[in-house]
CSV table of C-alpha atoms in Angstrom, one decimal:
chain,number,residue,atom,x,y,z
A,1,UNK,CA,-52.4,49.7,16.0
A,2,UNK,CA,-52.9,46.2,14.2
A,3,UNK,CA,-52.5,47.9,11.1
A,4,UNK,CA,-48.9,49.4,12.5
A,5,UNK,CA,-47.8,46.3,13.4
A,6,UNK,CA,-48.1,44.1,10.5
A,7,UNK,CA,-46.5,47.0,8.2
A,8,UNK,CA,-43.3,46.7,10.8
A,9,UNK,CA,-43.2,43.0,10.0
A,10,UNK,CA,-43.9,43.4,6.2
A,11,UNK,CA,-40.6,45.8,6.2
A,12,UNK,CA,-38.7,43.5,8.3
A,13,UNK,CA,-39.3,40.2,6.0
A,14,UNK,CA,-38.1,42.7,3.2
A,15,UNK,CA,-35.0,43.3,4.7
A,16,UNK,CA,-33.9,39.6,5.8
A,17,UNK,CA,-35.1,38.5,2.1
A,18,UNK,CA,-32.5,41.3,1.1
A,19,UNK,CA,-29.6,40.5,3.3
A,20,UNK,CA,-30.3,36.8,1.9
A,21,UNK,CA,-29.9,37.5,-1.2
A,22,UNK,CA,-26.7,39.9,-0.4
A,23,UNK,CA,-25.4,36.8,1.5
A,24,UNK,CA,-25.8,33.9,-0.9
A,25,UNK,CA,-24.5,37.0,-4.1
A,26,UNK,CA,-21.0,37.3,-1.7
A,27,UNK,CA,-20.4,33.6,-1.6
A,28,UNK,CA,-18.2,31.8,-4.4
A,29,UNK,CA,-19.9,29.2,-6.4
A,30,UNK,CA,-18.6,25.9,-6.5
A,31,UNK,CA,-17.5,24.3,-9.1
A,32,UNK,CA,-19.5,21.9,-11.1
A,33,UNK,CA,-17.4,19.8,-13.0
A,34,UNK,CA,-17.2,16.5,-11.6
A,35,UNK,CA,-21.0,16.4,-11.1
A,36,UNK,CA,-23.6,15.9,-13.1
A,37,UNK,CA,-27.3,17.0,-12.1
A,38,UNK,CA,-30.6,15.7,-13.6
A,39,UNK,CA,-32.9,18.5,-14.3
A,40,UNK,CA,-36.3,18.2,-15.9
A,41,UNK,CA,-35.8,20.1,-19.4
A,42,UNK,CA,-38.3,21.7,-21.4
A,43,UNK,CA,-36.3,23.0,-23.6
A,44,UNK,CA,-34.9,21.7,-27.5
A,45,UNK,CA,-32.0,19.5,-27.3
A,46,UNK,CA,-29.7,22.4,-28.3
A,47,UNK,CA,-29.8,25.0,-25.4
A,48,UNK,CA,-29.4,21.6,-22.8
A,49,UNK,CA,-25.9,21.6,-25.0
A,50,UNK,CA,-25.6,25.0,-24.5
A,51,UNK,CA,-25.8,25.0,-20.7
A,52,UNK,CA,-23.7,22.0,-20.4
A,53,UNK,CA,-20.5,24.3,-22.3
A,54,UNK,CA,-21.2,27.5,-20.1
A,55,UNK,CA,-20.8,24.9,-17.3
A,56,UNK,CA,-17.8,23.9,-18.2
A,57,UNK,CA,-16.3,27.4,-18.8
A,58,UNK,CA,-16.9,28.6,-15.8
A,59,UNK,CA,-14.4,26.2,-14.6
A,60,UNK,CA,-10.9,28.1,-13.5
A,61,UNK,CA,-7.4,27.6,-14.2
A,62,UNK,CA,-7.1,26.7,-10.6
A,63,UNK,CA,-10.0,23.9,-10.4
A,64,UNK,CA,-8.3,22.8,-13.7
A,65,UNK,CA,-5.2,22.0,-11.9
A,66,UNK,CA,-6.6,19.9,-8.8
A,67,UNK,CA,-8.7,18.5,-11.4
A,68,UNK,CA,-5.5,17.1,-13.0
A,69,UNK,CA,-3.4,16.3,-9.9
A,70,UNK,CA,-6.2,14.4,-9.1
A,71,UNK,CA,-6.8,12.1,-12.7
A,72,UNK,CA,-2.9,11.7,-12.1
A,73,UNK,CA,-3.2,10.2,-8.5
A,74,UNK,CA,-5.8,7.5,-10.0
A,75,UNK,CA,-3.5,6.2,-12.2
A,76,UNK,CA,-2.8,3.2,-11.2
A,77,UNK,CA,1.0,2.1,-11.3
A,78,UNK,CA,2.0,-1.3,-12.4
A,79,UNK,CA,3.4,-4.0,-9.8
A,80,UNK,CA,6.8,-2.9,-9.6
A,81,UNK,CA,7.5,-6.7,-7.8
A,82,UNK,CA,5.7,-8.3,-10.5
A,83,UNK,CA,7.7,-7.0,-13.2
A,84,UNK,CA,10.9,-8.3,-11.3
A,85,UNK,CA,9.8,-12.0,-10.8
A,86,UNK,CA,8.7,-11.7,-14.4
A,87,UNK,CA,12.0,-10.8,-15.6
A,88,UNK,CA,14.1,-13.1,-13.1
A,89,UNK,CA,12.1,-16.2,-14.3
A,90,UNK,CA,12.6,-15.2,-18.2
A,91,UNK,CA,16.2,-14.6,-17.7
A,92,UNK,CA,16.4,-18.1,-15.2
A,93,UNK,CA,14.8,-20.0,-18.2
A,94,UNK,CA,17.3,-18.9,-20.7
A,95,UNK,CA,20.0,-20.4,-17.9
A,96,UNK,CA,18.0,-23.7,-17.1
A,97,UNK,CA,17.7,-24.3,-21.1
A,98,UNK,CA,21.3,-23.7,-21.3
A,99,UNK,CA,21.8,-26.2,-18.9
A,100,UNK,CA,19.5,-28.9,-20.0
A,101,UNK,CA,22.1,-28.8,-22.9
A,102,UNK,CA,25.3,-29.5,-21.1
A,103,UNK,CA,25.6,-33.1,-22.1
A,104,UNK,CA,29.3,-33.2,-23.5
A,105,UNK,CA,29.3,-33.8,-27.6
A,106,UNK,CA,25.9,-33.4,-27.7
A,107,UNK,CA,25.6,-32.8,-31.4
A,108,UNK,CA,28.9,-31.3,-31.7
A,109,UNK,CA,29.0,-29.0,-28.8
A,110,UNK,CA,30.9,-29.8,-25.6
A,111,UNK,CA,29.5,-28.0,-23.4
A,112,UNK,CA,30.8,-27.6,-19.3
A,113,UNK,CA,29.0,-29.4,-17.2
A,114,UNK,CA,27.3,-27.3,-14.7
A,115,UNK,CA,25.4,-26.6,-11.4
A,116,UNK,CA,23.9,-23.1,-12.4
A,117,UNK,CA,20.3,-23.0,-13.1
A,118,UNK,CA,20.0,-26.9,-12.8
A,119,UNK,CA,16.6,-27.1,-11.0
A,120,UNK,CA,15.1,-23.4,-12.1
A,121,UNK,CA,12.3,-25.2,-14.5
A,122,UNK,CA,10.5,-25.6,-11.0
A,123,UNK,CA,9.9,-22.3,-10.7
A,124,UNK,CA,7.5,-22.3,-14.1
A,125,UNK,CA,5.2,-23.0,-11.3
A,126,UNK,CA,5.3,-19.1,-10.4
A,127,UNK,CA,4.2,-18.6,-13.9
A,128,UNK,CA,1.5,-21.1,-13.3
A,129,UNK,CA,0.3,-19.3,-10.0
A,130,UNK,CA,-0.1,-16.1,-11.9
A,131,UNK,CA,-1.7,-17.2,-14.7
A,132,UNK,CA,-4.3,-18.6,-12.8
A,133,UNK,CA,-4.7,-15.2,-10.4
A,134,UNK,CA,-5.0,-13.2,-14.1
A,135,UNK,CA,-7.8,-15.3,-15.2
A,136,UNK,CA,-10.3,-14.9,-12.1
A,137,UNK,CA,-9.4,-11.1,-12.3
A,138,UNK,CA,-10.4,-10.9,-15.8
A,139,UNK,CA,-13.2,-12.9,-14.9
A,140,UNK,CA,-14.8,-10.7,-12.2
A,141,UNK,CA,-14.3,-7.5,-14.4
A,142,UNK,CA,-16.9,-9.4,-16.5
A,143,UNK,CA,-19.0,-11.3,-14.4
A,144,UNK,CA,-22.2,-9.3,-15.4
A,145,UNK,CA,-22.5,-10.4,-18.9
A,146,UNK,CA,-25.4,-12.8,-19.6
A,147,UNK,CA,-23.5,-14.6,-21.8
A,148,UNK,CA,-23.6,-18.8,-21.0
A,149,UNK,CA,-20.0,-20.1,-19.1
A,150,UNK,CA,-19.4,-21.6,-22.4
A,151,UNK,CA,-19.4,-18.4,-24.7
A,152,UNK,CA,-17.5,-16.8,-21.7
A,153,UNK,CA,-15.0,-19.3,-22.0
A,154,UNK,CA,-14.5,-19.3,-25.9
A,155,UNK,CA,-14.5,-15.2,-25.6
A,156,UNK,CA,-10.9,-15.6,-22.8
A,157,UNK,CA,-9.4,-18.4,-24.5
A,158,UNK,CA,-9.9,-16.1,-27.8
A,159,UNK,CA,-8.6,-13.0,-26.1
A,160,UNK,CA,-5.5,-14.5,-24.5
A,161,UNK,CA,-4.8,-17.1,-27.7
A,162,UNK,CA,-5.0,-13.7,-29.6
A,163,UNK,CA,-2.2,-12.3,-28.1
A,164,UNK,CA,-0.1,-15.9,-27.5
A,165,UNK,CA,-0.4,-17.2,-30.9
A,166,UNK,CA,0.9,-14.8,-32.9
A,167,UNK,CA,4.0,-15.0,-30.5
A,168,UNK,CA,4.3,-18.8,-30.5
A,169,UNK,CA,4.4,-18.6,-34.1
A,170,UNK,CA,7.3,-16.8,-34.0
A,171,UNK,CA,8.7,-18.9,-31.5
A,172,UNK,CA,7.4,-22.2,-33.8
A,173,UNK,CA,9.0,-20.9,-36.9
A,174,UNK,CA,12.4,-20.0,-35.2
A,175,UNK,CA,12.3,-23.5,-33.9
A,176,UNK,CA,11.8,-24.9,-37.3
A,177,UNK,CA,14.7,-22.8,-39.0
A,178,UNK,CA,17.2,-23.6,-36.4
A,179,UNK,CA,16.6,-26.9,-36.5
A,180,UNK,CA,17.2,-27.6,-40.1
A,181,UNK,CA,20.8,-26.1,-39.5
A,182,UNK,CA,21.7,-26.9,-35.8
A,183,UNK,CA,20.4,-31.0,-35.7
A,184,UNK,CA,21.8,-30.9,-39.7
A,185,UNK,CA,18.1,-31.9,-40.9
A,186,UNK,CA,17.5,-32.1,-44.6
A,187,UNK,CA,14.8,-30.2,-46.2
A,188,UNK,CA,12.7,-33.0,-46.3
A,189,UNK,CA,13.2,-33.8,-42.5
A,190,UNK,CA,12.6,-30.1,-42.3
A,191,UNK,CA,9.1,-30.7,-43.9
A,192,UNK,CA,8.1,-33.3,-42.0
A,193,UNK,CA,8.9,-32.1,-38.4
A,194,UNK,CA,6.0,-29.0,-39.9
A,195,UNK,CA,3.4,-30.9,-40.9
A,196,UNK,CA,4.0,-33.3,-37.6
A,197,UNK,CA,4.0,-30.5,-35.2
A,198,UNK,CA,1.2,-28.8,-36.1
A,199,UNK,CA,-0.2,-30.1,-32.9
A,200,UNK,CA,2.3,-28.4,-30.8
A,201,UNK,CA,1.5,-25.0,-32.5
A,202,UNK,CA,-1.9,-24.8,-32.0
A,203,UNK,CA,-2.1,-25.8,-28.1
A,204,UNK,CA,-2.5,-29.6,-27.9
A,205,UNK,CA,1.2,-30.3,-27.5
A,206,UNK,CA,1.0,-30.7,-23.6
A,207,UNK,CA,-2.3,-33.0,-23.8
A,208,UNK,CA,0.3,-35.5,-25.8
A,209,UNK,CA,-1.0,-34.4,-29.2
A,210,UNK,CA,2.2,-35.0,-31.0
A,211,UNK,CA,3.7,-36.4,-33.9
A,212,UNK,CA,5.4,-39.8,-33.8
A,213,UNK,CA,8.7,-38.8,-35.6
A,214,UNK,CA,12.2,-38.9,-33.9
A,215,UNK,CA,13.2,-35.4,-35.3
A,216,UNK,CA,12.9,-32.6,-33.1
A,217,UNK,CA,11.5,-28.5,-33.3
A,218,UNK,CA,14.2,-26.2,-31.6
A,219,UNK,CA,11.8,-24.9,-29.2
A,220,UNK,CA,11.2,-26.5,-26.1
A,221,UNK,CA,9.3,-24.3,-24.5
A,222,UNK,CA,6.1,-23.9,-26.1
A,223,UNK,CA,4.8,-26.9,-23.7
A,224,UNK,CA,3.6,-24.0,-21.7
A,225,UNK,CA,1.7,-22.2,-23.4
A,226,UNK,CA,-0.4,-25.2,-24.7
A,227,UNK,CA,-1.3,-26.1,-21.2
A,228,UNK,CA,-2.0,-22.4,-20.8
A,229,UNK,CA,-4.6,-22.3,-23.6
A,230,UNK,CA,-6.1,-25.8,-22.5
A,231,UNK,CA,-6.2,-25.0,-18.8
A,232,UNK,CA,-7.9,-21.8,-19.1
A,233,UNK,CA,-10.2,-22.6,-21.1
A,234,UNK,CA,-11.6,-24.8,-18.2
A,235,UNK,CA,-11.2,-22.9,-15.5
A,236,UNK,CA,-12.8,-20.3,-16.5
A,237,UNK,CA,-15.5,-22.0,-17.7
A,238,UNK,CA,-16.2,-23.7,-14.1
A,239,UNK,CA,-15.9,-19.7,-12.8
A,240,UNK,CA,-18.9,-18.9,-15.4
A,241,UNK,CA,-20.6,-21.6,-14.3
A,242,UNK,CA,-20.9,-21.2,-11.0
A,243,UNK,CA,-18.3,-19.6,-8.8
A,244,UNK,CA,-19.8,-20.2,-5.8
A,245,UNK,CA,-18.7,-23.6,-5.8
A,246,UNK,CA,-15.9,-23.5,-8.3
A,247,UNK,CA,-13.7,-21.1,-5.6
A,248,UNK,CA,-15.4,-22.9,-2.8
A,249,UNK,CA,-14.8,-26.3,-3.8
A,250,UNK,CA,-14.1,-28.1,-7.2
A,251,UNK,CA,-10.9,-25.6,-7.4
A,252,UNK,CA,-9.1,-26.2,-4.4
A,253,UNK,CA,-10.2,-29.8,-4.9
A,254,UNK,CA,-8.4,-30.1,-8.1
A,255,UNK,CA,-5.4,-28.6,-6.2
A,256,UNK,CA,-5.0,-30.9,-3.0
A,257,UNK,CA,-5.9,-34.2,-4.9
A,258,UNK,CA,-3.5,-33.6,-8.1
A,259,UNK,CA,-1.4,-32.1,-6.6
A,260,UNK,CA,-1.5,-34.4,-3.3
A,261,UNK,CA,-1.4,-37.7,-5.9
A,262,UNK,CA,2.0,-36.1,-7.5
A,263,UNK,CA,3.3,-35.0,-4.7
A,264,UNK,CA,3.3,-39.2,-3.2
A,265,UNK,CA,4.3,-40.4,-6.6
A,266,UNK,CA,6.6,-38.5,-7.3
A,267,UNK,CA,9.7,-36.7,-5.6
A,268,UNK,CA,10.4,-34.9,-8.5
A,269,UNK,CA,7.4,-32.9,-8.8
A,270,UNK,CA,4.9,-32.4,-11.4
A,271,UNK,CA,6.3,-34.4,-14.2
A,272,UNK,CA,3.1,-34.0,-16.8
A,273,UNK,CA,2.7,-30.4,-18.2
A,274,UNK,CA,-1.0,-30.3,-18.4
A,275,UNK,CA,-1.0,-31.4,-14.7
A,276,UNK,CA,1.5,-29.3,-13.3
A,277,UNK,CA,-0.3,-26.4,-15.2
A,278,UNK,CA,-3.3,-27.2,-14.2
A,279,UNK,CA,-2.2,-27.6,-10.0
A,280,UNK,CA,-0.7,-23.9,-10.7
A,281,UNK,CA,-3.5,-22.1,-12.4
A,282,UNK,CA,-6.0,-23.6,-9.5
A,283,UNK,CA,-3.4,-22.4,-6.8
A,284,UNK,CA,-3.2,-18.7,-8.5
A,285,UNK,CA,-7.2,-18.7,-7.9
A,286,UNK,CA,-7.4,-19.8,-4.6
A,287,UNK,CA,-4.8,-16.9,-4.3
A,288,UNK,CA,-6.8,-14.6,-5.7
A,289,UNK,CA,-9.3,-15.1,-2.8
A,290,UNK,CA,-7.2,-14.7,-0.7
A,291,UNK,CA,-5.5,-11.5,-1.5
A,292,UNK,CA,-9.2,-9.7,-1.5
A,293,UNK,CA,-9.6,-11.1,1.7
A,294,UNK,CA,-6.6,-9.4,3.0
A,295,UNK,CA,-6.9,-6.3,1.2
A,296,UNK,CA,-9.9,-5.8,3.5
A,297,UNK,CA,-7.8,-6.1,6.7
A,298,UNK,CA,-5.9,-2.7,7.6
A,299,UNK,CA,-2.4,-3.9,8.5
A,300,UNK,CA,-0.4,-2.2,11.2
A,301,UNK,CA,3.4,-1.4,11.0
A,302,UNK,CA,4.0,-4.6,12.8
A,303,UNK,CA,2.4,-6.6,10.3
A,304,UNK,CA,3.9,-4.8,7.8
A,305,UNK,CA,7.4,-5.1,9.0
A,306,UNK,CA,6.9,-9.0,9.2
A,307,UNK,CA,5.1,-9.4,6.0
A,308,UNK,CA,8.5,-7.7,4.6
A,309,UNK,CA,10.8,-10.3,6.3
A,310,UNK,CA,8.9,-13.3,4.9
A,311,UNK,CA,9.0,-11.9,1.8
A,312,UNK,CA,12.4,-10.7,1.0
A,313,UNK,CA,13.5,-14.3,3.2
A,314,UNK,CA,11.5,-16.3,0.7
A,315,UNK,CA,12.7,-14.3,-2.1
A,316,UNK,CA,16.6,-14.6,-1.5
A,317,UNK,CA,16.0,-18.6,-1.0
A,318,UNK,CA,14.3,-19.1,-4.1
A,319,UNK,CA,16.9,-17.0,-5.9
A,320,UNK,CA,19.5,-19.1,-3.9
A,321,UNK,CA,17.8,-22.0,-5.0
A,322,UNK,CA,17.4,-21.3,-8.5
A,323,UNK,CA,20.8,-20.3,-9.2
A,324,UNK,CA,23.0,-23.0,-6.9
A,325,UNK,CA,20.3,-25.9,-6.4
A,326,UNK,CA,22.1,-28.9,-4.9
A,327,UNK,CA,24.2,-26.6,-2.6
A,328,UNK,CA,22.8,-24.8,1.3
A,329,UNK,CA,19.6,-24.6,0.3
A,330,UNK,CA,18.6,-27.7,-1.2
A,331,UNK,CA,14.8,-26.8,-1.5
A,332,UNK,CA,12.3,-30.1,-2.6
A,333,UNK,CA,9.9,-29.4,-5.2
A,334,UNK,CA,7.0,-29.2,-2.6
A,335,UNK,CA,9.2,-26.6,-1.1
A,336,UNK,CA,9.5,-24.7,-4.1
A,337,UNK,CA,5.4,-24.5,-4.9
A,338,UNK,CA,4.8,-23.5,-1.8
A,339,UNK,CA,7.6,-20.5,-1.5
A,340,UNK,CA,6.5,-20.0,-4.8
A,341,UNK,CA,2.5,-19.5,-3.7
A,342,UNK,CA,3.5,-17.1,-1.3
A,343,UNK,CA,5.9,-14.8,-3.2
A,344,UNK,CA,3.0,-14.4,-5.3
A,345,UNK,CA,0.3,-13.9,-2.9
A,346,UNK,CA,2.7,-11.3,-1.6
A,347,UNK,CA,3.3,-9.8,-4.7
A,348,UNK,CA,-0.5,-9.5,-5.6
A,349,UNK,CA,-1.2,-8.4,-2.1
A,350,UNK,CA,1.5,-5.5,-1.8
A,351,UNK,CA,1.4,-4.9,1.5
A,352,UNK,CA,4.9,-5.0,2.5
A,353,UNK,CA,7.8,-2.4,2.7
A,354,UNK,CA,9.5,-3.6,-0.3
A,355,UNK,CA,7.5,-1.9,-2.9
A,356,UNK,CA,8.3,1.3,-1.3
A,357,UNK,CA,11.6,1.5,-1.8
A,358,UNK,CA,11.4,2.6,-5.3
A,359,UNK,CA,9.5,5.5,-6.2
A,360,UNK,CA,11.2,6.7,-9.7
A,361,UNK,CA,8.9,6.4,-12.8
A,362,UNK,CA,11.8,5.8,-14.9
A,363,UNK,CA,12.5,2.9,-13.0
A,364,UNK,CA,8.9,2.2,-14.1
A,365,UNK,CA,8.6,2.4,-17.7
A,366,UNK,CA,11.9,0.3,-17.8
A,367,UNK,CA,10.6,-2.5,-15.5
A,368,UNK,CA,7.4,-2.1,-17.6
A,369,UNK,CA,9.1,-2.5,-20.8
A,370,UNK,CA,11.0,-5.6,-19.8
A,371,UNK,CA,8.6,-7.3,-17.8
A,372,UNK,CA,6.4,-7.5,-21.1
A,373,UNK,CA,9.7,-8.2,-23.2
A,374,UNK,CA,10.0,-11.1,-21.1
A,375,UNK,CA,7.1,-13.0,-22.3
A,376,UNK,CA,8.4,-12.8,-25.6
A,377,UNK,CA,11.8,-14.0,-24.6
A,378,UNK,CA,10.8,-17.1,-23.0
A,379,UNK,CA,9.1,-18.7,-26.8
A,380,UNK,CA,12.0,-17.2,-28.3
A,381,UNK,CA,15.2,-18.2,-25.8
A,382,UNK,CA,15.7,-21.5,-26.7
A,383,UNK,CA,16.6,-21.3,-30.7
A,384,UNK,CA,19.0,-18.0,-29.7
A,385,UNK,CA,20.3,-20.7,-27.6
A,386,UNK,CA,20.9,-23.3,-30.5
A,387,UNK,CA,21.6,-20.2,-32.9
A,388,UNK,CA,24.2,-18.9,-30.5
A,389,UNK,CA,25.9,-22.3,-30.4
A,390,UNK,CA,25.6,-22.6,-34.1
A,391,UNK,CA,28.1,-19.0,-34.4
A,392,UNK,CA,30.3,-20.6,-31.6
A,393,UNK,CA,31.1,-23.2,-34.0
A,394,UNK,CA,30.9,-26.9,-32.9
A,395,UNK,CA,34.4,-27.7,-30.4
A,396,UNK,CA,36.1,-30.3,-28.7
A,397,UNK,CA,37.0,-32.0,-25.5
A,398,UNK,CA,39.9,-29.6,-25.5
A,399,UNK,CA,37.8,-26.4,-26.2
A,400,UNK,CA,34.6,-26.9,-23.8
A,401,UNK,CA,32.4,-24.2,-23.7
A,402,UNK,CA,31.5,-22.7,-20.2
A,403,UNK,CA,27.7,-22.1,-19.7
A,404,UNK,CA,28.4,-18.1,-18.7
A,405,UNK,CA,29.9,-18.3,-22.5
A,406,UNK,CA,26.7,-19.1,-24.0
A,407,UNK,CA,24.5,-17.9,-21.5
A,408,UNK,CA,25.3,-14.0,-21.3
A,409,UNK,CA,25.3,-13.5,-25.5
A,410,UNK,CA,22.1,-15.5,-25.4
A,411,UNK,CA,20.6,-13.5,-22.8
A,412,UNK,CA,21.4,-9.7,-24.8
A,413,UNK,CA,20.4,-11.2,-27.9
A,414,UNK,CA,17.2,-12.6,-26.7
A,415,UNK,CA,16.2,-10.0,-24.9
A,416,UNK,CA,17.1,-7.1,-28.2
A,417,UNK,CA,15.0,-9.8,-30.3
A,418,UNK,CA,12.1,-10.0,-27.8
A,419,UNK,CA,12.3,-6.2,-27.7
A,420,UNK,CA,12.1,-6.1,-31.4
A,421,UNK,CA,9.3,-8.5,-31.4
A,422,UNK,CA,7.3,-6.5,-28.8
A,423,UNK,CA,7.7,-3.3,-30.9
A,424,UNK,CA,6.4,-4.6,-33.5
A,425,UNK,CA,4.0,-6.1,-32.4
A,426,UNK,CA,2.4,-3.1,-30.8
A,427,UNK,CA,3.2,-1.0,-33.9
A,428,UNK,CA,0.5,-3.2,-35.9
A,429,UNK,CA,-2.0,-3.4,-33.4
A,430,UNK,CA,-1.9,0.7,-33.1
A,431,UNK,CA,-2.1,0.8,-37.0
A,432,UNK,CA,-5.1,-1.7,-36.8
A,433,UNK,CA,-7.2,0.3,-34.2
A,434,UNK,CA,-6.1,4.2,-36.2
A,435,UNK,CA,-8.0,2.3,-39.4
């Protein structure tokens, strides 16, 4: 009977081993390409390659697909906001430097005197702010390296003077060109404002590194970048040194006492560029902070809703501001930096309705395009300026020139230039990395 018994169990294991192995036959296998498992391999080197390929093959048209779809949706899309406020501000700086030169029979030109774009160099602060928000977010992507905050420091100042300096040479050299024709320099003059402002080219010009002479460079803007290249230097190295306290407090430090000091002393706002560069960079890191913060906190529609009012509110005031200062909206310069702190921290943080409203990838790669056309129009806008004036032809009392005159054949021409520029530019650097 024993004997009996266990021979029934013996056939019944057989036949739920069977159906097992019927069961796991029937049911699809999964696919395998987004993983990769460890196995111990005795095996040569070659059939590990081997099994890797059939791996892959067994992959179908289908899986291929979703595989796709899904590399598509982790492309991340550029900041459709950040691409307007960077084009606003380049074309706003082509307006205020048209302005700054509305002094009637200056050099020849009688120009209209005019309320547009009067105040808009205040908002170079935004430019500020989001320079300073670039640098901690380059700085986190490589906050594992063991290299000392001073080598850290050297390798961004190299990375972003890289891609500035060929630029401001171009904007340096326009200057230089212009000048000789526009101020009537000789070619002696010519020399001399070269070899004297060789401190403005490479970055000291906003520290008050200078030459003594009287003549003038066509290119007023380069300030900017200077204090860029000096300012981030420092920063970043007080990030690689210790971030802990750098974000916690020598940062925000730096931002309430210098710009606390400037803001009693003086109602115009931030008269030294290093300074005013320096108060902006430190506001764009505390930014930074505080964006990660609040990209932690899940924000109802509520929130949302409001975050969009504030925004596009702000927005159409600084826009109001920039383009008709001294009339509703007379904003103060404290005003400005801190509308100006908040449209970015806004921007950065993207939580609002506005960036929903346009979905179109054309709309994209144009916004794309000019947003990075931009940077190359502000170093280049002010000799178009004094090269548009110089095709005008100098006038007279009776034949003043309106700043729309000037402004809009400035504008297409810097921005085809900048274009050109940017082409180019790219063009080399794709033929460096092919070789």
């Amino acid at each position: 009977m024993k004997e009996a018994k266990e021979a029934v169990k013996k056939t019944a294991t057989k036949k739920s081993s069977v159906n097992k192995k019927k069961e796991t036959a029937s049911k699809p296998k999964k696919a395998t390409v987004a993983v990769k498992k460890t196995t111990k391999t005795t095996t040569s080197p070659k059939t590990t390659v081997k099994k890797e390929i059939l791996k892959e093959v067994k992959v179908t048209k289908k899986e291929e697909v979703v595989i796709e779809a899904t590399k598509e949706k982790t492309v991340k899309k550029h900041n459709l906001l950040l691409s307007f406020w960077t084009c606003f501000l380049a074309i706003m700086f082509v307006g205020y430097s048209i302005s700054a030169l509305t002094q009637k029979g200056q050099n020849g030109y009688w120009l209209s005197s005019t309320n547009w774009w009067s105040q808009a160099n205040m908002l170079l602060f935004m430019f500020a702010l989001i320079a300073g928000y670039a640098l901690v977010n380059d700085f986190k992507k490589r906050n594992s390296r063991k290299e000392s905050p001073t080598a850290r420091a050297l390798e961004y100042l190299g990375k972003i003077a890289k891609k500035a300096l060929p630029i401001l040479a171009i904007g340096y050299g326009l200057g230089l060109i212009i000048s000789k024709f526009y101020f009537g320099y000789e070619f002696g003059e010519t020399i001399n404002i070269t070899i004297n402002g060789l401190w403005e080219f490479i970055g000291l010009h906003a520290a008050g590194f200078r030459g003594s002479t009287s003549l003038m460079v066509g290119n007023e803007a380069l300030w900017f970048i200077s204090s860029i290249l000096i300012c981030s230097y420092f920063l970043y190295w007080l990030m690689a040194r210790d971030e802990e306290k750098a974000k916690g407090f020598i940062v925000p430090f730096i931002f309430l006492l210098i710009g606390g000091i400037w803001c009693k002393a003086n109602s115009s706002g931030l008269t030294s560029g290093l300074l005013f560069t320096l108060v902006g960079m430190s506001g764009g890191i505390i930014i930074y902070y505080l964006v990660e913060k609040l990209k932690t906190h899940k924000f109802t529609s509520e929130e949302t809703a409001f975050l969009t009012f504030i925004y596009v509110v702000i927005a159409g005031l600084l826009i109001w501001f920039t383009l008709y200062p001294t009339t509703s909206f007379a904003l103060d310069p404290w005003t400005v930096y801190l509308f100006s702190g908040i449209i970015v921290m806004l921007t950065f943080l993207g939580s609002d309705l506005v960036v929903k409203f346009v979905k179109n990838e054309a709309i994209y790669k144009v916004s794309a395009f000019l947003s990075e056309a931009s940077i190359y129009l502000y170093m280049i806008h002010y000799p178009v300026i004094l090269l548009v004036l110089l095709i005008a032809g100098k006038n007279n009392p009776g034949t003043i020139y309106s700043a729309a005159q000037i402004f809009w054949p400035t504008l297409i021409l810097s921005y085809v230039l900048s274009s050109l520029i940017k082409l180019f530019y790219e063009s080399v650097n794709t033929t460096k990395k092919n070789d």
